[in-house]
CSV table of C-alpha atoms (C1' of nucleotides) in Angstrom, one decimal:
chain,number,residue,atom,x,y,z
A,1,MET,CA,-15.7,23.5,93.3
A,2,ARG,CA,-14.4,19.8,93.5
A,3,ILE,CA,-13.8,17.3,90.8
A,4,GLY,CA,-17.3,15.8,91.4
A,5,GLU,CA,-19.1,19.1,90.9
A,6,LEU,CA,-17.4,19.4,87.7
A,7,SER,CA,-18.0,15.9,86.4
A,8,ARG,CA,-21.7,16.8,87.4
A,9,ARG,CA,-22.0,20.2,85.6
A,10,THR,CA,-20.5,19.0,82.3
A,11,ASP,CA,-21.8,15.2,82.1
A,12,VAL,CA,-18.1,14.1,82.1
A,13,SER,CA,-17.5,11.1,84.6
A,14,VAL,CA,-14.8,11.8,87.0
A,15,ALA,CA,-12.7,8.9,85.4
A,16,SER,CA,-12.6,11.0,82.2
A,17,ILE,CA,-11.7,14.3,83.8
A,18,LYS,CA,-8.9,12.5,85.4
A,19,TYR,CA,-7.7,11.3,82.1
A,20,TYR,CA,-7.9,14.3,80.4
A,21,LEU,CA,-5.7,16.0,83.1
A,22,ARG,CA,-3.3,13.5,82.7
A,23,GLU,CA,-3.1,13.6,79.1
A,24,GLY,CA,-2.5,17.5,79.7
A,25,LEU,CA,-6.2,18.5,77.8
A,26,LEU,CA,-7.1,20.1,81.0
A,27,PRO,CA,-5.0,22.0,83.1
A,28,PRO,CA,-4.6,21.0,86.8
A,29,GLY,CA,-6.9,22.5,89.3
A,30,GLU,CA,-5.8,24.9,92.3
A,31,LEU,CA,-4.5,22.6,94.9
A,32,SER,CA,-5.6,23.8,98.6
A,33,SER,CA,-3.8,21.0,100.0
A,34,PRO,CA,-1.5,18.4,98.8
A,35,ASN,CA,-4.3,16.4,97.9
A,36,GLN,CA,-7.3,18.4,97.5
A,37,ALA,CA,-7.8,20.7,94.2
A,38,GLN,CA,-10.1,23.5,93.4
A,39,TYR,CA,-11.8,23.8,89.7
A,40,ASP,CA,-13.8,26.8,88.6
A,41,ASP,CA,-15.6,27.9,85.4
A,42,ALA,CA,-12.8,27.8,83.1
A,43,HIS,CA,-12.4,24.4,83.5
A,44,VAL,CA,-16.0,23.7,83.1
A,45,ARG,CA,-15.7,25.9,79.6
A,46,ARG,CA,-12.3,23.9,78.6
A,47,LEU,CA,-14.1,20.6,79.3
A,48,ARG,CA,-17.3,21.5,77.1
A,49,LEU,CA,-14.6,22.5,74.5
A,50,ILE,CA,-12.7,19.4,74.9
A,51,ARG,CA,-16.2,17.3,74.2
A,52,ALA,CA,-17.0,19.5,71.1
A,53,LEU,CA,-13.5,18.9,69.7
A,54,VAL,CA,-13.8,15.2,70.2
A,55,ASP,CA,-17.2,14.1,69.9
A,56,VAL,CA,-18.5,16.7,67.1
A,57,GLY,CA,-15.6,17.4,65.5
A,58,GLY,CA,-13.8,14.1,65.6
A,59,LEU,CA,-10.6,14.8,66.9
A,60,THR,CA,-8.4,12.2,68.6
A,61,ILE,CA,-7.4,13.0,72.0
A,62,ALA,CA,-3.7,13.5,70.7
A,63,GLY,CA,-5.2,15.9,68.3
A,64,ALA,CA,-7.2,18.1,70.8
A,65,ARG,CA,-4.2,18.1,73.0
A,66,ASP,CA,-2.0,20.0,70.1
A,67,VAL,CA,-5.0,22.1,69.4
A,68,LEU,CA,-5.6,23.2,73.0
A,69,ALA,CA,-1.7,23.6,73.4
A,70,ALA,CA,-2.2,26.3,70.7
A,71,VAL,CA,-4.8,28.2,72.3
A,72,ASP,CA,-3.2,28.0,75.6
A,73,ASP,CA,0.2,29.3,74.2
A,74,GLU,CA,0.7,33.0,74.3
A,75,GLN,CA,3.3,32.8,71.6
A,76,VAL,CA,1.3,31.1,69.3
A,77,SER,CA,-0.3,33.5,66.6
A,78,LEU,CA,-3.9,33.2,65.5
A,79,TYR,CA,-2.1,32.4,62.1
A,80,ALA,CA,-0.5,29.4,63.3
A,81,ALA,CA,-3.3,28.3,65.5
A,82,LEU,CA,-5.6,28.2,62.5
A,83,GLY,CA,-2.6,25.9,60.9
A,84,ARG,CA,-2.6,23.7,64.2
A,85,ALA,CA,-6.5,23.3,63.9
A,86,GLN,CA,-6.0,22.0,60.1
A,87,ASP,CA,-3.3,19.6,61.0
A,88,ALA,CA,-5.2,18.2,63.7
A,89,VAL,CA,-8.3,17.5,61.5
A,90,MET,CA,-6.5,15.9,58.5
A,91,THR,CA,-5.6,12.6,58.2
A,92,ARG,CA,-1.9,12.1,57.3
A,93,THR,CA,-1.1,9.4,54.4
A,94,GLU,CA,2.0,8.7,53.6
A,95,PRO,CA,3.2,9.8,50.1
A,96,VAL,CA,3.3,7.5,47.0
A,97,ASP,CA,5.1,8.0,43.8
A,98,ASP,CA,3.2,7.3,40.7
A,99,ASP,CA,1.8,8.9,37.7
A,100,ALA,CA,-1.4,9.5,39.5
A,101,THR,CA,0.3,11.2,42.1
A,102,ALA,CA,2.2,13.6,39.4
A,103,ARG,CA,-0.7,14.4,37.5
A,104,ALA,CA,-2.7,15.4,41.1
A,105,GLU,CA,0.1,17.6,41.8
A,106,LYS,CA,0.1,19.5,38.7
A,107,ALA,CA,-3.4,19.8,38.7
A,108,VAL,CA,-3.4,21.3,42.2
A,109,ALA,CA,-0.5,23.8,41.6
A,110,GLU,CA,-2.5,24.8,38.5
A,111,MET,CA,-5.6,25.6,40.5
A,112,VAL,CA,-4.0,27.3,43.2
A,113,GLU,CA,-2.1,29.4,40.7
A,114,ARG,CA,-5.3,30.2,38.6
A,115,ARG,CA,-7.1,31.4,41.5
A,116,GLY,CA,-4.0,33.3,43.2
A,117,TRP,CA,-4.4,31.6,46.3
A,118,THR,CA,-1.7,32.5,48.9
A,119,THR,CA,-1.2,29.1,50.1
A,120,SER,CA,1.9,26.7,50.1
A,121,GLU,CA,2.7,22.8,49.7
A,122,THR,CA,3.3,22.9,53.4
A,123,ASN,CA,-0.2,23.7,54.1
A,124,PRO,CA,-1.6,19.9,54.8
A,125,GLY,CA,-4.4,20.5,52.6
A,126,TRP,CA,-2.1,20.6,49.5
A,127,ARG,CA,-1.1,17.2,50.4
A,128,THR,CA,-4.3,16.0,51.0
A,129,ALA,CA,-5.8,17.4,48.0
A,130,VAL,CA,-3.0,15.9,46.1
A,131,ASP,CA,-3.9,12.4,48.0
A,132,VAL,CA,-7.4,12.7,47.1
A,133,LEU,CA,-7.2,13.4,43.3
A,134,ALA,CA,-4.5,10.8,42.8
A,135,ALA,CA,-6.8,8.1,44.7
A,136,LEU,CA,-9.6,9.5,42.4
A,137,ASP,CA,-7.7,9.2,39.3
A,138,ARG,CA,-6.4,5.8,40.3
A,139,HIS,CA,-9.9,4.8,40.8
A,140,GLY,CA,-11.8,6.4,37.5
A,141,GLY,CA,-13.2,9.1,39.5
A,142,GLU,CA,-11.8,11.7,36.8
A,143,ARG,CA,-15.7,12.9,37.0
A,144,VAL,CA,-15.1,14.2,40.5
A,145,ALA,CA,-11.8,15.5,40.0
A,146,GLY,CA,-13.1,17.5,37.3
A,147,LEU,CA,-15.1,19.6,40.0
A,148,LEU,CA,-11.8,20.9,41.4
A,149,ASP,CA,-12.7,24.3,40.3
A,150,VAL,CA,-16.1,23.8,41.7
A,151,TYR,CA,-14.7,22.7,45.2
A,152,ALA,CA,-12.0,25.1,45.1
A,153,GLY,CA,-14.6,28.1,44.4
A,154,ALA,CA,-17.3,27.2,47.1
A,155,MET,CA,-14.4,26.9,49.7
A,156,GLU,CA,-13.0,30.3,48.7
A,157,THR,CA,-16.3,31.7,49.4
A,158,VAL,CA,-16.6,29.9,52.7
A,159,ALA,CA,-13.1,30.7,54.1
A,160,GLU,CA,-13.6,34.5,53.1
A,161,HIS,CA,-16.7,34.7,55.4
A,162,GLU,CA,-15.1,32.4,57.9
A,163,VAL,CA,-12.0,34.4,58.5
A,164,ALA,CA,-13.9,37.4,58.5
A,165,ALA,CA,-16.5,36.0,61.2
A,166,VAL,CA,-14.0,34.7,63.5
A,167,VAL,CA,-11.4,37.2,63.5
A,168,ASP,CA,-12.2,40.5,65.4
A,169,THR,CA,-9.1,42.1,67.7
A,170,GLU,CA,-11.0,41.1,71.3
A,171,GLN,CA,-8.9,39.2,73.8
A,172,ARG,CA,-6.7,36.7,72.0
A,173,GLU,CA,-7.8,33.6,74.1
A,174,ARG,CA,-11.1,34.1,73.0
A,175,SER,CA,-10.5,34.8,69.3
A,176,ILE,CA,-8.0,31.9,69.2
A,177,GLU,CA,-10.9,29.7,70.8
A,178,ARG,CA,-13.1,30.5,68.1
A,179,VAL,CA,-10.8,30.1,65.4
A,180,VAL,CA,-10.1,26.7,66.4
A,181,THR,CA,-14.1,25.8,66.8
A,182,GLY,CA,-14.4,27.3,63.7
A,183,ILE,CA,-12.0,25.4,61.8
A,184,VAL,CA,-12.8,22.1,63.4
A,185,LEU,CA,-16.8,22.2,63.7
A,186,GLY,CA,-17.2,24.0,60.5
A,187,GLY,CA,-15.7,21.4,59.0
A,188,ALA,CA,-18.5,18.8,60.6
A,189,LEU,CA,-21.0,21.3,59.6
A,190,ILE,CA,-20.2,21.5,55.9
A,191,ALA,CA,-19.8,17.6,55.5
A,192,ALA,CA,-23.4,17.4,57.0
A,193,LEU,CA,-24.9,20.1,54.8
A,194,ARG,CA,-23.3,18.3,52.1
A,195,GLY,CA,-24.8,15.3,52.6
A,196,MET,CA,-28.3,17.1,52.9
A,197,ALA,CA,-27.7,19.0,49.8
A,198,GLU,CA,-26.8,15.9,48.0
A,199,GLN,CA,-30.0,14.2,48.7
A,200,SER,CA,-31.9,17.0,48.0
A,201,ALA,CA,-29.8,17.4,44.4
A,202,ALA,CA,-30.3,13.3,43.8
A,203,ALA,CA,-34.2,13.9,44.8
A,204,ALA,CA,-34.5,16.6,42.2
A,205,ARG,CA,-33.0,14.5,39.6
A,206,TYR,CA,-35.1,10.9,40.6
A,207,GLY,CA,-38.2,12.3,41.8
A,208,GLY,CA,-36.8,10.8,45.2
A,209,GLY,CA,-37.8,7.6,46.5
A,210,ALA,CA,-37.4,6.9,50.2
A,211,ALA,CA,-35.0,9.1,52.1
A,212,PRO,CA,-31.4,7.6,52.7
A,213,GLY,CA,-30.0,7.5,56.1
A,214,GLY,CA,-31.5,6.0,59.5
A,215,GLY,CA,-28.3,4.2,60.5
A,216,ALA,CA,-27.2,0.3,59.6
A,217,VAL,CA,-29.4,-2.3,57.6
B,1,MET,CA,-3.6,-14.8,40.0
B,2,ARG,CA,-2.9,-16.2,43.5
B,3,ILE,CA,-3.0,-14.1,46.7
B,4,GLY,CA,0.8,-13.3,46.3
B,5,GLU,CA,0.4,-11.6,42.9
B,6,LEU,CA,-2.6,-9.9,44.2
B,7,SER,CA,-0.5,-8.5,47.1
B,8,ARG,CA,2.4,-7.4,44.8
B,9,ARG,CA,-0.1,-5.7,42.2
B,10,THR,CA,-2.0,-3.8,45.1
B,11,ASP,CA,1.0,-3.1,47.4
B,12,VAL,CA,-1.3,-4.6,50.3
B,13,SER,CA,0.5,-7.3,52.4
B,14,VAL,CA,-1.1,-10.6,52.1
B,15,ALA,CA,-2.1,-10.9,56.0
B,16,SER,CA,-4.3,-7.6,54.9
B,17,ILE,CA,-5.8,-9.2,51.9
B,18,LYS,CA,-6.6,-12.3,54.2
B,19,TYR,CA,-8.0,-9.9,56.7
B,20,TYR,CA,-10.4,-8.1,54.1
B,21,LEU,CA,-11.6,-11.4,52.9
B,22,ARG,CA,-12.6,-12.6,56.5
B,23,GLU,CA,-14.1,-9.1,57.0
B,24,GLY,CA,-16.3,-9.5,54.2
B,25,LEU,CA,-14.8,-6.4,52.0
B,26,LEU,CA,-13.2,-8.4,49.2
B,27,PRO,CA,-15.1,-11.1,47.7
B,28,PRO,CA,-13.2,-14.8,48.2
B,29,GLY,CA,-11.4,-16.0,44.7
B,30,GLU,CA,-12.8,-18.6,42.7
B,31,LEU,CA,-11.4,-22.3,44.2
B,32,SER,CA,-9.7,-24.3,41.9
B,33,SER,CA,-9.4,-26.9,44.4
B,34,PRO,CA,-10.0,-27.2,48.2
B,35,ASN,CA,-7.4,-25.0,49.0
B,36,GLN,CA,-6.1,-23.0,46.1
B,37,ALA,CA,-8.0,-20.0,44.8
B,38,GLN,CA,-7.7,-17.5,41.9
B,39,TYR,CA,-8.5,-13.6,41.8
B,40,ASP,CA,-8.9,-11.5,39.0
B,41,ASP,CA,-8.7,-7.8,38.0
B,42,ALA,CA,-12.3,-7.2,39.7
B,43,HIS,CA,-10.2,-7.9,43.0
B,44,VAL,CA,-7.4,-5.8,42.0
B,45,ARG,CA,-9.9,-3.0,41.4
B,46,ARG,CA,-11.8,-3.5,44.8
B,47,LEU,CA,-8.7,-3.8,46.7
B,48,ARG,CA,-7.7,-0.3,45.6
B,49,LEU,CA,-11.3,0.9,46.4
B,50,ILE,CA,-10.7,-0.3,49.8
B,51,ARG,CA,-7.6,1.4,50.2
B,52,ALA,CA,-9.0,4.5,48.7
B,53,LEU,CA,-12.2,4.6,51.4
B,54,VAL,CA,-10.1,3.9,54.1
B,55,ASP,CA,-6.6,5.9,53.9
B,56,VAL,CA,-8.1,8.4,51.9
B,57,GLY,CA,-11.4,8.6,52.7
B,58,GLY,CA,-10.6,7.9,56.4
B,59,LEU,CA,-13.6,5.2,56.6
B,60,THR,CA,-13.3,2.4,59.4
B,61,ILE,CA,-13.3,-1.1,58.2
B,62,ALA,CA,-16.9,-1.6,59.1
B,63,GLY,CA,-17.9,1.7,57.5
B,64,ALA,CA,-16.1,0.4,54.3
B,65,ARG,CA,-17.7,-2.9,54.6
B,66,ASP,CA,-21.3,-1.2,54.4
B,67,VAL,CA,-20.8,0.8,51.7
B,68,LEU,CA,-19.1,-1.9,49.5
B,69,ALA,CA,-22.1,-4.4,50.5
B,70,ALA,CA,-24.4,-1.4,48.6
B,71,VAL,CA,-22.0,-1.3,45.6
B,72,ASP,CA,-22.5,-5.1,45.4
B,73,ASP,CA,-25.9,-5.6,46.1
B,74,GLU,CA,-28.2,-5.3,42.9
B,75,GLN,CA,-31.4,-4.2,45.2
B,76,VAL,CA,-29.8,-1.0,46.0
B,77,SER,CA,-30.7,2.0,44.4
B,78,LEU,CA,-28.1,4.5,43.6
B,79,TYR,CA,-30.1,6.9,45.8
B,80,ALA,CA,-29.7,4.4,48.4
B,81,ALA,CA,-26.2,3.8,48.1
B,82,LEU,CA,-25.9,7.6,48.4
B,83,GLY,CA,-27.2,7.7,51.6
B,84,ARG,CA,-25.4,4.5,52.7
B,85,ALA,CA,-21.9,6.2,52.1
B,86,GLN,CA,-23.1,9.2,54.0
B,87,ASP,CA,-23.8,7.2,56.8
B,88,ALA,CA,-20.4,5.6,56.6
B,89,VAL,CA,-18.3,9.2,56.6
B,90,MET,CA,-20.7,10.6,59.3
B,91,THR,CA,-20.0,10.6,62.9
B,92,ARG,CA,-22.7,9.9,64.9
B,93,THR,CA,-23.2,11.0,68.2
B,94,GLU,CA,-26.1,10.1,70.8
B,95,PRO,CA,-28.6,13.1,71.3
B,96,VAL,CA,-28.7,15.5,73.9
B,97,ASP,CA,-32.0,17.5,74.8
B,98,ASP,CA,-31.2,20.9,76.1
B,99,ASP,CA,-31.7,24.7,74.7
B,100,ALA,CA,-28.8,25.0,72.4
B,101,THR,CA,-30.1,21.8,70.7
B,102,ALA,CA,-33.9,23.1,70.4
B,103,ARG,CA,-32.5,26.2,68.7
B,104,ALA,CA,-30.3,24.5,66.4
B,105,GLU,CA,-33.3,22.3,65.4
B,106,LYS,CA,-35.1,25.1,64.5
B,107,ALA,CA,-32.2,27.0,62.7
B,108,VAL,CA,-31.8,23.9,60.5
B,109,ALA,CA,-35.5,23.5,59.8
B,110,GLU,CA,-35.6,27.3,58.9
B,111,MET,CA,-32.7,27.1,56.7
B,112,VAL,CA,-34.1,23.7,54.5
B,113,GLU,CA,-37.5,25.6,54.4
B,114,ARG,CA,-35.9,28.7,53.3
B,115,ARG,CA,-33.9,26.9,50.8
B,116,GLY,CA,-36.3,24.6,49.4
B,117,TRP,CA,-34.5,21.3,50.0
B,118,THR,CA,-35.8,17.9,49.8
B,119,THR,CA,-34.2,16.7,52.5
B,120,SER,CA,-35.7,15.3,55.9
B,121,GLU,CA,-34.7,14.4,59.3
B,122,THR,CA,-34.0,10.9,58.7
B,123,ASN,CA,-30.7,12.3,56.7
B,124,PRO,CA,-27.8,11.6,58.9
B,125,GLY,CA,-26.4,15.1,58.1
B,126,TRP,CA,-29.6,16.7,59.5
B,127,ARG,CA,-28.5,15.4,63.1
B,128,THR,CA,-25.0,16.1,62.5
B,129,ALA,CA,-26.0,19.8,61.6
B,130,VAL,CA,-28.0,20.0,64.7
B,131,ASP,CA,-25.4,18.6,66.8
B,132,VAL,CA,-22.6,20.8,65.2
B,133,LEU,CA,-24.9,23.9,65.8
B,134,ALA,CA,-25.8,23.2,69.3
B,135,ALA,CA,-22.3,22.8,70.2
B,136,LEU,CA,-21.3,25.8,68.6
B,137,ASP,CA,-24.1,27.4,70.6
B,138,ARG,CA,-22.7,26.0,73.8
B,139,HIS,CA,-19.8,27.5,72.8
B,140,GLY,CA,-19.9,30.8,71.7
B,141,GLY,CA,-19.3,30.3,68.2
B,142,GLU,CA,-22.5,32.0,67.2
B,143,ARG,CA,-20.3,33.8,64.6
B,144,VAL,CA,-19.8,30.6,62.8
B,145,ALA,CA,-23.2,29.5,63.3
B,146,GLY,CA,-24.4,32.6,61.8
B,147,LEU,CA,-22.5,31.4,58.5
B,148,LEU,CA,-25.1,28.7,58.0
B,149,ASP,CA,-26.1,30.1,55.1
B,150,VAL,CA,-23.1,30.5,53.5
B,151,TYR,CA,-22.2,27.1,54.0
B,152,ALA,CA,-25.6,25.8,52.7
B,153,GLY,CA,-25.1,27.9,49.8
B,154,ALA,CA,-21.7,26.6,49.0
B,155,MET,CA,-22.9,22.8,49.6
B,156,GLU,CA,-26.0,23.2,47.2
B,157,THR,CA,-23.7,24.2,44.5
B,158,VAL,CA,-21.1,21.6,45.1
B,159,ALA,CA,-24.1,18.9,45.4
B,160,GLU,CA,-25.7,19.8,42.1
B,161,HIS,CA,-22.3,19.7,40.2
B,162,GLU,CA,-21.5,16.4,41.9
B,163,VAL,CA,-25.1,14.8,41.0
B,164,ALA,CA,-24.9,15.7,37.8
B,165,ALA,CA,-21.1,14.7,37.1
B,166,VAL,CA,-21.5,11.2,39.0
B,167,VAL,CA,-24.7,10.2,37.7
B,168,ASP,CA,-24.8,8.7,34.3
B,169,THR,CA,-27.0,5.9,32.9
B,170,GLU,CA,-24.1,3.5,32.4
B,171,GLN,CA,-23.4,0.1,33.9
B,172,ARG,CA,-25.2,0.3,37.3
B,173,GLU,CA,-22.3,-1.0,39.2
B,174,ARG,CA,-19.7,1.3,37.8
B,175,SER,CA,-22.1,4.2,38.4
B,176,ILE,CA,-22.7,3.3,42.3
B,177,GLU,CA,-19.0,3.1,42.8
B,178,ARG,CA,-18.5,6.6,41.4
B,179,VAL,CA,-21.0,7.7,43.5
B,180,VAL,CA,-19.5,6.2,46.7
B,181,THR,CA,-16.3,7.3,45.9
B,182,GLY,CA,-17.3,10.8,45.1
B,183,ILE,CA,-19.3,11.0,48.2
B,184,VAL,CA,-16.2,9.6,50.6
B,185,LEU,CA,-13.2,11.2,48.4
B,186,GLY,CA,-15.2,14.5,47.6
B,187,GLY,CA,-15.4,15.2,51.3
B,188,ALA,CA,-11.9,14.7,52.0
B,189,LEU,CA,-11.0,16.9,49.2
B,190,ILE,CA,-13.4,19.7,50.1
B,191,ALA,CA,-11.9,19.6,53.7
B,192,ALA,CA,-8.2,19.9,52.0
B,193,LEU,CA,-9.4,22.8,50.1
B,194,ARG,CA,-11.1,24.6,52.7
B,195,GLY,CA,-7.8,24.3,54.3
B,196,MET,CA,-5.9,26.0,51.6
B,197,ALA,CA,-8.5,28.5,51.1
B,198,GLU,CA,-8.5,29.4,54.8
B,199,GLN,CA,-4.8,30.0,54.9
B,200,SER,CA,-5.1,32.2,52.0
B,201,ALA,CA,-7.8,34.3,53.2
B,202,ALA,CA,-6.1,34.4,56.6
B,203,ALA,CA,-2.8,35.8,54.8
B,204,ALA,CA,-4.8,38.1,52.8
B,205,ARG,CA,-6.1,39.8,56.0
B,206,TYR,CA,-2.6,39.5,57.8
B,207,GLY,CA,-0.3,39.8,55.3
B,208,GLY,CA,0.5,36.3,56.0
B,209,GLY,CA,3.7,35.3,58.3
B,210,ALA,CA,5.0,31.7,58.0
B,211,ALA,CA,2.8,29.3,56.4
B,212,PRO,CA,0.9,26.8,58.8
B,213,GLY,CA,1.5,23.2,58.6
B,214,GLY,CA,4.0,20.8,58.3
B,215,GLY,CA,3.6,18.7,61.3
B,216,ALA,CA,3.8,18.8,64.9
B,217,VAL,CA,5.1,21.4,67.0
C,1,DA,C1',-16.5,9.6,114.6
C,2,DT,C1',-17.6,7.5,110.8
C,3,DG,C1',-18.8,7.0,106.2
C,4,DT,C1',-18.5,9.2,101.6
C,5,DA,C1',-15.4,12.0,98.5
C,6,DT,C1',-11.0,13.4,96.4
C,7,DG,C1',-6.2,13.4,94.3
C,8,DG,C1',-3.2,10.7,92.1
C,9,DA,C1',-0.9,6.9,90.0
C,10,DG,C1',-1.2,2.4,87.7
C,11,DA,C1',-3.5,-1.3,86.2
C,12,DG,C1',-7.1,-3.1,83.7
C,13,DT,C1',-10.5,-3.3,79.6
C,14,DA,C1',-12.8,-3.0,74.8
C,15,DG,C1',-12.8,-2.4,70.3
C,16,DG,C1',-10.3,-1.5,66.0
C,17,DA,C1',-7.0,-3.1,62.6
C,18,DC,C1',-3.9,-5.5,61.7
C,19,DT,C1',0.2,-9.0,61.9
C,20,DA,C1',2.2,-13.9,63.2
C,21,DT,C1',2.0,-18.6,63.4
C,22,DC,C1',0.2,-23.2,62.1
C,23,DC,C1',-0.7,-26.9,59.2
C,24,DG,C1',-1.9,-29.4,55.6
C,25,DA,C1',-2.2,-29.1,51.0
C,26,DG,C1',-0.6,-27.4,46.2
C,27,DT,C1',3.0,-25.7,42.9
C,28,DT,C1',7.6,-25.2,40.8
C,29,DG,C1',12.6,-25.5,39.5
C,30,DG,C1',16.3,-28.7,38.9
D,1,DC,C1',10.4,-36.7,41.5
D,2,DC,C1',11.6,-34.6,45.1
D,3,DA,C1',13.1,-30.4,47.9
D,4,DA,C1',11.7,-25.9,48.8
D,5,DC,C1',8.4,-22.5,48.2
D,6,DT,C1',3.5,-20.5,48.3
D,7,DC,C1',-1.4,-21.0,49.7
D,8,DG,C1',-5.8,-20.9,51.9
D,9,DG,C1',-7.8,-20.9,55.9
D,10,DA,C1',-8.1,-20.5,61.1
D,11,DT,C1',-6.6,-19.2,65.5
D,12,DA,C1',-4.0,-16.2,68.5
D,13,DG,C1',-1.0,-12.3,69.3
D,14,DT,C1',0.1,-7.3,68.8
D,15,DC,C1',-0.1,-2.3,69.0
D,16,DC,C1',-3.2,1.8,69.8
D,17,DT,C1',-6.7,4.6,71.5
D,18,DA,C1',-10.0,6.1,74.9
D,19,DC,C1',-11.2,5.0,78.7
D,20,DT,C1',-12.4,2.7,83.4
D,21,DC,C1',-11.3,0.3,87.6
D,22,DT,C1',-8.7,-0.3,91.7
D,23,DC,C1',-6.0,1.2,95.4
D,24,DC,C1',-4.7,4.2,99.3
D,25,DA,C1',-3.8,7.6,102.1
D,26,DT,C1',-5.9,12.0,103.0
D,27,DA,C1',-9.9,15.4,103.7
D,28,DC,C1',-14.6,16.8,104.0
D,29,DA,C1',-19.5,16.2,106.1
D,30,DT,C1',-22.6,14.9,109.4
DNA sequence: ATGTATGGAGAGTAGGACTATCCGAGTTGG
DNA sequence: CCAACTCGGATAGTCCTACTCTCCATACAT
C-alpha cells in the first residue's frame, strides 16, 4: 500500500506519517521507483504502536524513538529493552545535594536492602525515588514518605506478575514489543486505577459527596 | 523580603518567579508602595510546592495552577481537591469508538463491580483505564491486560493507606496540600519503584546481566 | 491526456515554559 | 545626598516539541 492508504487505515495524517519517517520512528517503505514506496502491515502495526506509546503512554517522540530502536535492534536483550523503556517513561531531574536528599538516599537504600531487591543506583527509578522522597521531605509530606514500604510491596507484587506475563520464549521481536508496551502502558493503567481506588477509599471514609473529575471548572 | 531574596532562598530565578506571578501560581506580594512588594514564608513554601509539582510530579504549569487554585479555594472540599489533582496528573485522550474500546469498557466496569469500588465513569482514571486497556487490546497486549486485577488489588491497598495517611482533621489548607502532594508525588514514587521492582524481578528470572538504565545509548 | 496522489525536503506554525529587555520608581552604601 | 543597585510590572524574544504546509518533479488512474 502507499502512504495514503496507510494513513486511512491508521487514522494518522499523511503529514504525521512523513514526520515519523523523518524522525526514524517508522522505517521507510520499500521503494519501487525512486519516488514511490510500498508500505505493509508491519508499518500499520508500528504506527499503532507509536500512537499507543505517545498518546496513551505519554512518551515524547524522542522517547518513543529510543524505545523503538531497542525493539528493532537484534543486539538488545529483553532485559536491556526493559531499562530503555523505563528511561523513556521516567522524568529526569538534575540532582540536588541537601539534607533531604541524603535522608532520602538512605531511606531508599535501606528499603532495597530490606526487601532484597536486585537493583542498583543506575536504575533510573532509584534516582527518581530519591528525588521524590526528598521533595516530600522538604515539603512536609513525611506521612506519604512513610508509605514507602507499602508502595514497594505493592510494586513488588505487580512486577512479579508483569515479568511472568510478558516474558515468554517466543519470537524475540514480539516479546520485546510486549515488554515495552507493558512497561509504558502498564504505568498509565496503574496511575488510572490508583485514581479510581483513591476516590473509592476517600468515599468510604467520607460517605463520598459528588464524584471528582470531569474536567476543568 | 523582596523578590531577590525570595529567589535566593528557593533557587528559582527572579524571572521565573515573575512568570509564576503572572500565571497566577504564586499569589502577589503585599505592596508597600506602588512598585515595591513584600513576600513572606508562605511564598517560599508555595514556590517549593510549585517546583515539586512541576519538576518531580511532572505537572504542566496550567495543571499546577488548577491544583493550587483548589488548595487556595476555601469552598473546595478535600474530596474535590483529590479529583482536581487527579485531573492534573492524567493525560486526557479523545475517545475512540471501536470494538477494543467496548471490550475495555466492559472489563473495567466488571472489575469495579467485582471489587465493589465506589467510583464512577466521571473519574478521570476510569476513562484512562479504558483507553489503556483498549490500546493493549489493539496491540496484542492481552497478557498485560489480564493483570487488571493484580493492578487493581495493588492500587486498592495503596489507596487505603494513602487516604488514611493523608487525611487528618487538622487545618484544612495543610491537609489539602498534603492530599495534593500525595497524589502527584506518590504517583511519581510508584512509577520509580515499579521500575526498580521490575528490574529486580527480571534479574531473578534471568540471573540479570548488566543493570539497565543510566541514560541514552 | 489530464487531474489527482506521492515521496522527499524545507519552511512555517502553535503551544508551553521560560528569559531578556525596558522603564520609571525605590533603596542603599559611601 | 547622590550614584549604583534593585524592584515591580509589562512586553517581547527565545528555545523546544510536535506537527502541518508548501513545493516540485514524478507516478498513477481514468
